[in-house]
Amino acid sequence: MGVFTMTQNSGPSNSRRSIVILTGAGISAESGLGTFRDKDGIWTRVNLEDVATPEGFARDPVMVHDFYNARRQNLQDAEPNDAHKALARLEAEFDGEVLIVTQNVDDLHEKGGAKNIIHMHGELLKIRCGNCGHVCVWLEDISLETPCPVCKTSHYLRPHVVWFGEMPFEMGRIDAALTTCDLFLSIGTSGNVYPAAGYVAQIREMGRARSVELNLEPSEGATMFDDCINGPATEIVPAFVDQILT
Ligand code: BV8
């Protein structure tokens, strides 16, 4: 049976198929970017409450700026891996719609050639001004003294990322895509962070799409998926993309 739904020939013959791909830190692990909850993950070295919540930023903005400044510099040396490139190939060659919904704040999907991407947790290489709301690409360090390029006010710049307790971006667009997709892939995520971790349950409830997890090891939500493929993303993702395209 193909990788699509069991009723893959159902629906009007002219309806284009669509694939939604949720990705997490695991897809960027082999590019040298840290994951969060693996044995030496980021959250084992720093307390997420201190650096990934609005309360932590209000309590110690210097610590938070140091945390994101280090990741922003580290990211600029990172290269996309074969998993990122395989998803870009799928988007280019698949006869239908492919949407990548990433929890990652890195730009490796873009560097790997993908274009149809939602960064639901924001982007590390962008900053936002808490005073005027301006968002722009920013590759340098920021501090409390850095003035906003638009309103020139300092003390209000922050990384344009979604912290715990903040609303992820593009929730409506994501829900619409989940409702109409035929195949839902979850790649390199431990299934710990909501609302992303709840998408596979939504897919099952709607009963339309086939769901496949591709992860180094079974995630928290592995049993919710129709299929689970375990291994390093740079091996299992290109192979799975080949299967879909042939
Ligand atoms: C919100 C950005 C209100 C910053 C991040 C129920 C419903 C709704 C919310 C909640 C809920 N229960 C609790 C909540 C609150 C909270 C939450 O989920 N807490 C958790 C800890 C319980 N959620 C929120 O606060 C979210 N906002 O809820 O708003 C709302 C309510 C309803 C509906 C809408 C809105 C906001 C969460 C966003 C927080 N920001 N990051 C930054 O990056 O600094 S989260 C952070 O975790 C990253 O984004 C990361 O991507 C994300 C998820 O982690 P993973 O990507 O899965 O990474 P992890 O290390 O955990 O796992 C890596 C996996 O890869 C592993 O499985 C590993 O085996 C695998 N792997 C490793 N190497 C490889 C590999 N796989 C393949 N190949 C390899 N080589």
mmCIF file of N, CA, C and O in Angstrom, residues 4 13 24 45 57 66 106 110 114 158 164 168 183:
data_model
loop_
_atom_site.group_PDB
_atom_site.id
_atom_site.type_symbol
_atom_site.label_atom_id
_atom_site.label_comp_id
_atom_site.label_asym_id
_atom_site.label_seq_id
_atom_site.Cartn_x
_atom_site.Cartn_y
_atom_site.Cartn_z
ATOM 1 N N PHE A 4 0.186 6.980 1.198
ATOM 2 C CA PHE A 4 -0.963 7.841 1.493
ATOM 3 C C PHE A 4 -2.019 7.043 2.235
ATOM 4 O O PHE A 4 -1.792 5.943 2.668
ATOM 5 N N SER A 13 -11.065 13.028 -8.652
ATOM 6 C CA SER A 13 -9.776 12.656 -9.239
ATOM 7 C C SER A 13 -8.887 13.891 -9.405
ATOM 8 O O SER A 13 -7.675 13.798 -9.432
ATOM 9 N N GLY A 24 11.100 18.990 14.094
ATOM 10 C CA GLY A 24 11.640 19.450 15.377
ATOM 11 C C GLY A 24 13.156 19.394 15.344
ATOM 12 O O GLY A 24 13.773 19.142 14.305
ATOM 13 N N ARG A 45 21.222 21.722 30.031
ATOM 14 C CA ARG A 45 22.342 22.605 30.409
ATOM 15 C C ARG A 45 21.820 23.950 30.927
ATOM 16 O O ARG A 45 22.512 24.645 31.662
ATOM 17 N N PHE A 57 12.756 36.346 30.744
ATOM 18 C CA PHE A 57 13.323 37.523 30.059
ATOM 19 C C PHE A 57 13.163 38.773 30.925
ATOM 20 O O PHE A 57 14.084 39.580 31.046
ATOM 21 N N ASP A 66 22.270 36.642 26.149
ATOM 22 C CA ASP A 66 23.490 35.823 25.997
ATOM 23 C C ASP A 66 23.149 34.457 25.391
ATOM 24 O O ASP A 66 23.819 33.974 24.481
ATOM 25 N N ASP A 106 15.762 27.569 13.588
ATOM 26 C CA ASP A 106 16.897 27.713 12.668
ATOM 27 C C ASP A 106 16.396 27.911 11.239
ATOM 28 O O ASP A 106 15.201 27.769 10.967
ATOM 29 N N GLU A 110 15.222 26.518 4.953
ATOM 30 C CA GLU A 110 15.402 27.506 3.865
ATOM 31 C C GLU A 110 16.735 27.284 3.171
ATOM 32 O O GLU A 110 16.823 27.216 1.949
ATOM 33 N N ALA A 114 13.947 24.511 0.759
ATOM 34 C CA ALA A 114 12.482 24.503 0.890
ATOM 35 C C ALA A 114 11.958 25.937 0.897
ATOM 36 O O ALA A 114 12.655 26.881 1.289
ATOM 37 N N ARG A 158 13.970 41.891 21.349
ATOM 38 C CA ARG A 158 13.990 40.492 21.810
ATOM 39 C C ARG A 158 14.093 39.581 20.603
ATOM 40 O O ARG A 158 13.786 39.971 19.470
ATOM 41 N N PHE A 164 7.686 29.708 25.973
ATOM 42 C CA PHE A 164 6.626 28.932 26.634
ATOM 43 C C PHE A 164 5.623 29.899 27.248
ATOM 44 O O PHE A 164 6.001 30.895 27.850
ATOM 45 N N PRO A 168 1.911 30.329 19.664
ATOM 46 C CA PRO A 168 2.696 30.069 18.446
ATOM 47 C C PRO A 168 2.115 30.842 17.266
ATOM 48 O O PRO A 168 0.954 31.268 17.287
ATOM 49 N N LEU A 183 -1.347 13.265 3.962
ATOM 50 C CA LEU A 183 -0.223 12.602 4.616
ATOM 51 C C LEU A 183 0.374 13.595 5.625
ATOM 52 O O LEU A 183 0.595 14.758 5.298
#
